[in-house]
Amino acid sequence: MGRTMVVSWGLGAMGGGIARLLASRDSAVVVGAIDSDPAKIGRSLGEVIGEPSAYPGVIVSGDPVSVLEGEGRDAQVVVVATGSFLRDVSGQILLAVRHGKNVISIAEEMAYPMAADPDIARRIDELAKEHGVSVLGTGINPGFILDTLIITLTSVCAEVTRVRAARINDLSPFGPTVMRTQGVATTEDEFWQGIASGAIVGHIGFPESMHMIADALGWKLDEIRETREPIISRTERVTKYARVLPGMVAGCRHIARAFSGGREVITLEHPQAVLPSAEGVETGDFIWIEGVPGVNLAMKPEIPGGTGTIAISANMIPRVMAAPPGLLTMRDLPTPSAHLSPGGGLRC
Ligand code: NAD
């Protein structure tokens, strides 16, 4: 089988990382690159992703149509890593689909788009079927830890009465978009103003994960309640994307509770901050399934969000290529895995 040709749409921390990972594999190659950032447009893709010798001749463009109809004409897959919300990414996804491309998106709302907007989900599904391509939302979370992994673990349960899980993680690898939406490096006042205005949202993806779990288990959710509060830093925390002084906000403690028939059936906690280890906070992924048998899973430290998102996006390329046309979620596809070539390398 030839190399899968890919267009990378969005070349930030995640999209750039996916392009970098693909550059080191022989099963896929990026042939077109799109970004709206004037600082990236017109430069070589290799330079933008910090691998100057990668992808010779591929120049970052700010014009999606010219890429999809030009250098990306023969691409089979478009990887969309531009934003979080359907209102921002659905136009990009529909454009790629109209050009006959399979799509992998890491937008949080794309992990289970029927949760945020069933009409958009239906439109994507119909258009994808019309063009004979598949569209998948994935990522570390939503997309894996607080949904796909939980759903997979319930496969050994004869009964499930309640699901609880916590992902305590380090936000440091994520780019400026995530820093902004988590309120990192704001004052406490700015944090609450950001929550009120919707500029700070904490984790994006609880309804997606919860509906994915509930639909898998056959539960009907009546209500989802979410709470968000600032994680105030006592120390200075400096990362590639943020500088948090003592007394400023290092992240957001976000908790979601889903109810069915008046009973809390799913509780997901996601306190996220840059460098939580600066104050001795141990990171990890924890899942408790109440049922028969009960299942407890604890992974310390957490699966790294940046590398995990980059890897799962690349690893899903062959799954998406082999899938039937339409809108897909992680629970529709065969068990996900890394793709190890006989030599042991990761095939994407
Ligand atoms: P980032 O801010 O580092 O990069 C975003 C890139 O997309 C930038 O280069 C920006 O210029 C570009 N961009 C934005 N809007 C664009 C548009 N309309 N057209 C073309 N380019 C555009 O962010 P990131 O850390 O790479 O994350 C990207 C998105 O993925 C974020 O919204 C983030 O929340 C989401 N994400 C999801 C998961 C998950 O687990 N599902 C994990 C990580 C990130």
Tab-separated table of C-alpha atoms and ligand atoms in Angstrom:
chain	number	residue	atom	x	y	z
A	1	MET	CA	0.000	0.000	0.000
A	2	GLY	CA	1.302	3.500	-0.853
A	3	ARG	CA	1.820	6.261	1.639
A	4	THR	CA	-1.305	7.996	2.838
A	5	MET	CA	-1.258	11.620	1.719
A	6	VAL	CA	-2.310	14.082	4.373
A	7	VAL	CA	-3.195	17.766	4.536
A	8	SER	CA	-2.401	19.358	7.925
A	9	TRP	CA	-4.902	22.083	8.775
A	10	GLY	CA	-3.758	23.921	11.900
A	11	LEU	CA	-0.045	23.827	12.720
A	12	GLY	CA	0.084	24.713	16.391
A	13	ALA	CA	1.356	22.577	19.242
A	14	MET	CA	-0.812	19.610	18.225
A	15	GLY	CA	-1.087	19.927	14.428
A	16	GLY	CA	2.636	20.682	14.190
A	17	GLY	CA	3.356	17.679	16.393
A	18	ILE	CA	1.228	15.400	14.215
A	19	ALA	CA	3.062	16.613	11.082
A	20	ARG	CA	6.388	16.028	12.874
A	21	LEU	CA	5.376	12.500	13.875
A	22	LEU	CA	4.230	11.684	10.336
A	23	ALA	CA	7.557	12.990	8.983
A	24	SER	CA	9.337	10.259	10.911
A	25	ARG	CA	7.120	7.457	9.512
A	26	ASP	CA	7.029	5.876	6.108
A	27	SER	CA	3.299	5.196	5.926
A	28	ALA	CA	1.994	8.762	5.616
A	29	VAL	CA	3.250	12.037	4.245
A	30	VAL	CA	1.986	15.597	4.587
A	31	VAL	CA	1.516	17.105	1.120
A	32	GLY	CA	-0.360	20.286	2.045
A	33	ALA	CA	-0.358	22.649	5.028
A	34	ILE	CA	-2.909	25.263	6.056
A	35	ASP	CA	-2.813	27.811	8.863
A	36	SER	CA	-4.313	31.259	9.343
A	37	ASP	CA	-1.389	32.641	11.341
A	38	PRO	CA	0.437	35.264	9.236
A	39	ALA	CA	3.663	34.276	11.002
A	40	LYS	CA	3.367	30.779	9.488
A	41	ILE	CA	1.896	31.526	6.056
A	42	GLY	CA	4.446	31.458	3.233
A	43	ARG	CA	7.080	29.576	5.248
A	44	SER	CA	8.115	26.000	4.615
A	45	LEU	CA	6.161	23.442	6.639
A	46	GLY	CA	9.375	21.836	7.868
A	47	GLU	CA	10.581	25.137	9.284
A	48	VAL	CA	7.221	25.883	10.946
A	49	ILE	CA	7.148	22.514	12.722
A	50	GLY	CA	10.792	22.734	13.749
A	51	GLU	CA	12.063	20.042	11.348
A	52	PRO	CA	13.648	22.153	8.599
A	53	SER	CA	14.550	19.168	6.395
A	54	ALA	CA	11.050	17.629	6.515
A	55	TYR	CA	8.543	18.020	3.694
A	56	PRO	CA	10.705	19.852	1.129
A	57	GLY	CA	8.590	22.067	-1.112
A	58	VAL	CA	5.509	22.127	1.149
A	59	ILE	CA	4.679	25.747	1.934
A	60	VAL	CA	2.121	26.784	4.565
A	61	SER	CA	-0.874	28.471	2.982
A	62	GLY	CA	-3.659	30.571	4.429
A	63	ASP	CA	-6.001	29.579	1.619
A	64	PRO	CA	-7.642	26.198	2.317
A	65	VAL	CA	-9.321	25.898	-1.095
A	66	SER	CA	-6.076	26.433	-2.986
A	67	VAL	CA	-4.425	23.682	-0.923
A	68	LEU	CA	-7.332	21.221	-1.222
A	69	GLU	CA	-7.484	21.809	-4.976
A	70	GLY	CA	-3.728	22.246	-5.476
A	71	GLU	CA	-0.931	20.416	-3.686
A	72	GLY	CA	-3.458	18.570	-1.498
A	73	ARG	CA	-5.600	17.443	-4.425
A	74	ASP	CA	-4.604	13.776	-4.069
A	75	ALA	CA	-4.573	13.712	-0.262
A	76	GLN	CA	-6.838	11.111	1.304
A	77	VAL	CA	-6.906	12.604	4.819
A	78	VAL	CA	-7.155	16.096	6.276
A	79	VAL	CA	-6.087	16.479	9.909
A	80	VAL	CA	-7.898	19.447	11.445
A	81	ALA	CA	-6.189	20.831	14.568
A	82	THR	CA	-7.390	24.423	14.611
A	83	GLY	CA	-9.954	24.837	17.386
A	84	SER	CA	-12.280	23.240	19.888
A	85	PHE	CA	-15.826	24.123	18.943
A	86	LEU	CA	-18.134	22.915	16.186
A	87	ARG	CA	-18.993	26.503	15.274
A	88	ASP	CA	-15.311	27.078	14.412
A	89	VAL	CA	-14.291	23.762	12.865
A	90	SER	CA	-17.427	22.422	11.188
A	91	GLY	CA	-16.971	24.716	8.153
A	92	GLN	CA	-13.394	23.455	7.752
A	93	ILE	CA	-14.513	19.838	8.071
A	94	LEU	CA	-17.377	20.261	5.606
A	95	LEU	CA	-15.032	21.949	3.112
A	96	ALA	CA	-12.560	19.065	3.347
A	97	VAL	CA	-15.398	16.548	2.968
A	98	ARG	CA	-16.714	18.403	-0.088
A	99	HIS	CA	-13.246	17.945	-1.576
A	100	GLY	CA	-13.547	14.190	-1.020
A	101	LYS	CA	-11.212	13.998	2.003
A	102	ASN	CA	-11.460	11.790	5.063
A	103	VAL	CA	-11.103	13.975	8.156
A	104	ILE	CA	-9.530	13.481	11.564
A	105	SER	CA	-10.285	16.346	13.927
A	106	ILE	CA	-9.018	16.904	17.449
A	107	ALA	CA	-11.677	19.548	18.184
A	108	GLU	CA	-13.131	18.518	21.533
A	109	GLU	CA	-16.732	18.954	20.381
A	110	MET	CA	-16.013	16.674	17.414
A	111	ALA	CA	-15.355	13.730	19.749
A	112	TYR	CA	-19.137	13.279	19.980
A	113	PRO	CA	-20.673	16.146	18.009
A	114	MET	CA	-24.215	14.953	18.545
A	115	ALA	CA	-23.849	16.187	22.169
A	116	ALA	CA	-23.278	19.861	21.229
A	117	ASP	CA	-25.240	20.118	17.992
A	118	PRO	CA	-27.137	17.153	16.532
A	119	ASP	CA	-27.967	19.155	13.379
A	120	ILE	CA	-24.325	19.816	12.533
A	121	ALA	CA	-23.505	16.194	13.359
A	122	ARG	CA	-26.212	15.061	10.934
A	123	ARG	CA	-24.960	17.417	8.207
A	124	ILE	CA	-21.402	16.135	8.545
A	125	ASP	CA	-22.652	12.544	8.499
A	126	GLU	CA	-24.829	13.071	5.415
A	127	LEU	CA	-22.180	14.973	3.472
A	128	ALA	CA	-19.485	12.425	4.367
A	129	LYS	CA	-21.720	9.592	3.124
A	130	GLU	CA	-22.493	11.539	-0.030
A	131	HIS	CA	-18.768	11.908	-0.737
A	132	GLY	CA	-17.824	8.402	0.414
A	133	VAL	CA	-15.453	9.578	3.172
A	134	SER	CA	-15.255	9.230	6.961
A	135	VAL	CA	-14.930	11.896	9.631
A	136	LEU	CA	-13.587	11.143	13.103
A	137	GLY	CA	-13.110	13.261	16.199
A	138	THR	CA	-10.382	11.988	18.482
A	139	GLY	CA	-7.727	13.133	20.933
A	140	ILE	CA	-6.491	12.256	24.384
A	141	ASN	CA	-9.514	13.712	26.116
A	142	PRO	CA	-12.183	13.790	24.934
A	143	GLY	CA	-11.480	10.925	22.607
A	144	PHE	CA	-9.720	8.467	24.879
A	145	ILE	CA	-9.116	8.746	28.645
A	146	LEU	CA	-12.517	9.817	29.999
A	147	ASP	CA	-14.609	8.013	27.381
A	148	THR	CA	-13.112	5.397	25.022
A	149	LEU	CA	-10.998	3.870	27.805
A	150	ILE	CA	-13.922	3.847	30.271
A	151	ILE	CA	-16.254	2.310	27.686
A	152	THR	CA	-13.671	-0.376	26.904
A	153	LEU	CA	-13.262	-1.204	30.607
A	154	THR	CA	-17.016	-1.731	31.025
A	155	SER	CA	-16.796	-4.595	28.527
A	156	VAL	CA	-15.819	-6.910	31.410
A	157	CYS	CA	-18.757	-5.820	33.609
A	158	ALA	CA	-21.987	-7.780	33.878
A	159	GLU	CA	-23.554	-4.721	35.509
A	160	VAL	CA	-22.585	-1.053	35.714
A	161	THR	CA	-24.309	1.221	38.204
A	162	ARG	CA	-22.008	4.235	38.222
A	163	VAL	CA	-18.873	5.582	36.578
A	164	ARG	CA	-16.391	7.920	38.244
A	165	ALA	CA	-13.118	9.087	36.793
A	166	ALA	CA	-10.487	11.752	37.306
A	167	ARG	CA	-7.766	13.033	35.050
A	168	ILE	CA	-5.266	15.162	36.946
A	169	ASN	CA	-2.890	16.473	34.346
A	170	ASP	CA	-0.160	18.854	33.346
A	171	LEU	CA	-1.226	21.431	30.755
A	172	SER	CA	2.330	22.457	29.880
A	173	PRO	CA	2.549	20.772	26.443
A	174	PHE	CA	-0.575	22.455	25.069
A	175	GLY	CA	-0.483	25.608	22.974
A	176	PRO	CA	-1.830	29.147	23.399
A	177	THR	CA	-5.423	28.139	22.578
A	178	VAL	CA	-5.557	25.793	25.559
A	179	MET	CA	-3.760	28.295	27.842
A	180	ARG	CA	-6.455	30.870	27.040
A	181	THR	CA	-9.454	28.589	27.440
A	182	GLN	CA	-8.139	27.264	30.777
A	183	GLY	CA	-7.435	30.732	32.158
A	184	VAL	CA	-3.743	29.968	32.698
A	185	ALA	CA	-1.750	33.045	33.818
A	186	THR	CA	-4.829	35.158	34.577
A	187	THR	CA	-5.557	36.828	37.894
A	188	GLU	CA	-8.366	35.314	39.973
A	189	ASP	CA	-10.666	38.222	38.990
A	190	GLU	CA	-9.834	37.786	35.312
A	191	PHE	CA	-10.542	34.071	35.691
A	192	TRP	CA	-14.085	34.641	36.980
A	193	GLN	CA	-14.705	37.361	34.352
A	194	GLY	CA	-13.507	34.888	31.698
A	195	ILE	CA	-15.885	32.231	33.032
A	196	ALA	CA	-18.767	34.731	32.944
A	197	SER	CA	-17.991	35.861	29.379
A	198	GLY	CA	-17.325	32.329	28.113
A	199	ALA	CA	-13.709	33.153	27.196
A	200	ILE	CA	-12.507	30.697	29.862
A	201	VAL	CA	-14.266	27.357	29.667
A	202	GLY	CA	-12.056	24.911	31.571
A	203	HIS	CA	-12.085	21.481	30.018
A	204	ILE	CA	-13.990	21.240	26.774
A	205	GLY	CA	-15.544	17.861	26.226
A	206	PHE	CA	-17.407	16.664	29.333
A	207	PRO	CA	-20.831	16.456	27.590
A	208	GLU	CA	-19.136	14.659	24.675
A	209	SER	CA	-17.479	12.071	26.941
A	210	MET	CA	-20.586	11.646	29.085
A	211	HIS	CA	-22.956	11.147	26.170
A	212	MET	CA	-20.512	8.744	24.541
A	213	ILE	CA	-20.367	6.665	27.751
A	214	ALA	CA	-24.128	6.867	28.354
A	215	ASP	CA	-24.989	5.887	24.775
A	216	ALA	CA	-22.574	2.953	24.967
A	217	LEU	CA	-24.210	1.755	28.206
A	218	GLY	CA	-27.777	2.467	27.110
A	219	TRP	CA	-28.311	5.171	29.758
A	220	LYS	CA	-30.429	8.231	29.068
A	221	LEU	CA	-28.961	11.355	30.647
A	222	ASP	CA	-31.460	13.907	31.997
A	223	GLU	CA	-28.975	16.562	33.057
A	224	ILE	CA	-25.274	17.416	33.181
A	225	ARG	CA	-24.064	19.838	35.877
A	226	GLU	CA	-20.606	21.381	35.643
A	227	THR	CA	-18.552	23.402	38.146
A	228	ARG	CA	-15.291	25.277	37.474
A	229	GLU	CA	-12.916	26.967	39.895
A	230	PRO	CA	-9.438	28.469	39.595
A	231	ILE	CA	-6.330	26.605	40.734
A	232	ILE	CA	-4.306	29.399	42.319
A	233	SER	CA	-0.547	28.984	42.170
A	234	ARG	CA	1.620	29.532	45.233
A	235	THR	CA	4.805	29.286	43.145
A	236	GLU	CA	6.156	30.770	39.922
A	237	ARG	CA	5.548	28.346	37.054
A	238	VAL	CA	7.227	28.945	33.691
A	239	THR	CA	6.532	26.837	30.606
A	240	LYS	CA	6.982	27.280	26.863
A	241	TYR	CA	3.521	28.851	26.608
A	242	ALA	CA	2.851	30.495	29.977
A	243	ARG	CA	4.375	32.312	32.932
A	244	VAL	CA	2.324	32.058	36.108
A	245	LEU	CA	3.357	34.198	39.067
A	246	PRO	CA	2.428	33.333	42.667
A	247	GLY	CA	-1.214	34.277	43.303
A	248	MET	CA	-2.137	33.871	39.633
A	249	VAL	CA	-4.191	31.108	38.072
A	250	ALA	CA	-2.297	27.955	37.059
A	251	GLY	CA	-5.344	26.172	35.680
A	252	CYS	CA	-8.950	25.173	36.231
A	253	ARG	CA	-10.566	22.544	38.459
A	254	HIS	CA	-13.533	21.402	36.412
A	255	ILE	CA	-16.015	18.755	37.545
A	256	ALA	CA	-19.047	17.393	35.675
A	257	ARG	CA	-21.892	15.291	37.022
A	258	ALA	CA	-24.402	13.482	34.830
A	259	PHE	CA	-27.801	12.387	36.150
A	260	SER	CA	-30.221	9.746	34.984
A	261	GLY	CA	-33.566	9.291	36.709
A	262	GLY	CA	-32.427	11.692	39.460
A	263	ARG	CA	-29.334	9.596	40.210
A	264	GLU	CA	-25.750	10.722	39.621
A	265	VAL	CA	-24.487	8.054	37.247
A	266	ILE	CA	-21.312	9.601	35.829
A	267	THR	CA	-18.847	11.885	37.633
A	268	LEU	CA	-15.827	13.171	35.761
A	269	GLU	CA	-13.192	15.379	37.398
A	270	HIS	CA	-10.493	17.165	35.482
A	271	PRO	CA	-8.270	19.526	37.471
A	272	GLN	CA	-5.765	20.826	34.922
A	273	ALA	CA	-2.836	23.128	35.570
A	274	VAL	CA	0.592	23.926	34.202
A	275	LEU	CA	3.328	22.171	36.182
A	276	PRO	CA	1.192	20.768	39.035
A	277	SER	CA	4.361	19.051	40.276
A	278	ALA	CA	5.628	22.536	41.263
A	279	GLU	CA	3.380	22.167	44.309
A	280	GLY	CA	3.721	18.444	44.813
A	281	VAL	CA	0.458	17.491	43.081
A	282	GLU	CA	0.708	13.970	41.716
A	283	THR	CA	-0.814	13.650	38.276
A	284	GLY	CA	-2.649	10.584	37.049
A	285	ASP	CA	-5.634	9.026	35.300
A	286	PHE	CA	-8.117	7.241	37.569
A	287	ILE	CA	-11.251	5.271	36.706
A	288	TRP	CA	-13.683	3.667	39.134
A	289	ILE	CA	-16.528	1.652	37.649
A	290	GLU	CA	-19.145	0.569	40.173
A	291	GLY	CA	-20.714	-2.657	39.014
A	292	VAL	CA	-20.231	-6.391	38.826
A	293	PRO	CA	-17.324	-6.710	38.934
A	294	GLY	CA	-16.201	-3.252	40.013
A	295	VAL	CA	-13.209	-2.021	38.032
A	296	ASN	CA	-10.487	0.289	39.365
A	297	LEU	CA	-7.788	1.685	37.152
A	298	ALA	CA	-5.023	4.026	38.306
A	299	MET	CA	-2.254	5.278	36.044
A	300	LYS	CA	0.407	7.523	37.522
A	301	PRO	CA	1.491	9.852	36.065
A	302	GLU	CA	-1.259	10.655	33.581
A	303	ILE	CA	-0.868	9.710	29.933
A	304	PRO	CA	0.750	12.886	28.562
A	305	GLY	CA	-1.893	14.933	26.779
A	306	GLY	CA	0.296	16.386	24.056
A	307	THR	CA	2.091	13.238	22.936
A	308	GLY	CA	-1.068	11.215	23.476
A	309	THR	CA	-3.151	13.477	21.245
A	310	ILE	CA	-0.489	13.580	18.554
A	311	ALA	CA	-0.060	9.797	18.592
A	312	ILE	CA	-3.731	8.854	18.656
A	313	SER	CA	-4.461	11.235	15.771
A	314	ALA	CA	-1.720	9.640	13.663
A	315	ASN	CA	-2.657	6.120	14.766
A	316	MET	CA	-6.273	6.573	13.738
A	317	ILE	CA	-5.349	7.366	10.112
A	318	PRO	CA	-5.481	3.724	8.931
A	319	ARG	CA	-8.671	3.101	10.966
A	320	VAL	CA	-10.375	6.073	9.324
A	321	MET	CA	-9.152	5.049	5.872
A	322	ALA	CA	-10.675	1.582	6.372
A	323	ALA	CA	-13.935	2.772	7.943
A	324	PRO	CA	-17.310	2.994	6.233
A	325	PRO	CA	-18.298	6.511	5.094
A	326	GLY	CA	-20.006	8.872	7.507
A	327	LEU	CA	-19.470	10.547	10.866
A	328	LEU	CA	-17.616	8.229	13.230
A	329	THR	CA	-16.805	8.323	16.910
A	330	MET	CA	-14.098	6.388	18.707
A	331	ARG	CA	-16.705	3.906	19.888
A	332	ASP	CA	-17.689	3.029	16.309
A	333	LEU	CA	-14.223	1.914	15.259
A	334	PRO	CA	-12.334	-1.328	15.887
A	335	THR	CA	-10.187	-1.311	19.041
A	336	PRO	CA	-7.628	1.459	18.529
A	337	SER	CA	-3.937	0.655	18.657
A	338	ALA	CA	-0.503	1.861	17.676
A	339	HIS	CA	0.638	0.578	14.313
A	340	LEU	CA	3.940	-1.189	14.743
A	341	SER	CA	5.777	-2.167	11.593
A	342	PRO	CA	7.773	-5.416	11.583
A	343	GLY	CA	10.857	-3.348	12.390
A	344	GLY	CA	9.143	-2.010	15.516
A	345	GLY	CA	8.571	1.562	14.306
A	346	LEU	CA	5.214	3.257	14.582
A	347	ARG	CA	3.270	3.114	11.344
A	348	CYS	CA	0.737	5.879	11.095
B	1	NAD	P1	-2.570	25.952	19.150
B	1	NAD	O1	-3.174	27.240	19.565
B	1	NAD	O2	-1.151	25.668	19.492
B	1	NAD	O3	-2.688	25.776	17.547
B	1	NAD	C1	-3.819	26.077	16.787
B	1	NAD	C2	-3.321	26.350	15.356
B	1	NAD	O4	-4.436	26.428	14.476
B	1	NAD	C3	-2.546	27.662	15.243
B	1	NAD	O5	-1.408	27.491	14.436
B	1	NAD	C4	-3.551	28.602	14.591
B	1	NAD	O6	-2.939	29.632	13.846
B	1	NAD	C5	-4.326	27.631	13.721
B	1	NAD	N1	-5.677	28.075	13.409
B	1	NAD	C6	-6.633	28.502	14.259
B	1	NAD	N2	-7.765	28.793	13.586
B	1	NAD	C7	-7.504	28.547	12.293
B	1	NAD	C8	-8.278	28.662	11.118
B	1	NAD	N3	-9.538	29.100	11.139
B	1	NAD	N4	-7.697	28.324	9.944
B	1	NAD	C9	-6.411	27.901	9.888
B	1	NAD	N5	-5.636	27.760	10.985
B	1	NAD	C10	-6.184	28.095	12.161
B	1	NAD	O7	-3.544	24.827	19.735
B	1	NAD	P2	-3.199	23.261	19.937
B	1	NAD	O8	-2.665	23.014	21.279
B	1	NAD	O9	-2.462	22.769	18.746
B	1	NAD	O10	-4.688	22.656	19.910
B	1	NAD	C11	-5.509	22.801	18.775
B	1	NAD	C12	-6.961	22.557	19.158
B	1	NAD	O11	-7.130	21.186	19.508
B	1	NAD	C13	-7.378	23.378	20.379
B	1	NAD	O12	-8.675	23.893	20.183
B	1	NAD	C14	-7.373	22.385	21.514
B	1	NAD	O13	-8.285	22.695	22.530
B	1	NAD	C15	-7.726	21.094	20.782
B	1	NAD	N6	-7.156	19.905	21.458
B	1	NAD	C16	-7.944	18.825	21.672
B	1	NAD	C17	-7.419	17.704	22.296
B	1	NAD	C18	-8.254	16.473	22.553
B	1	NAD	O14	-7.860	15.667	23.383
B	1	NAD	N7	-9.371	16.275	21.873
B	1	NAD	C19	-6.087	17.686	22.715
B	1	NAD	C20	-5.297	18.811	22.443
B	1	NAD	C21	-5.840	19.928	21.822
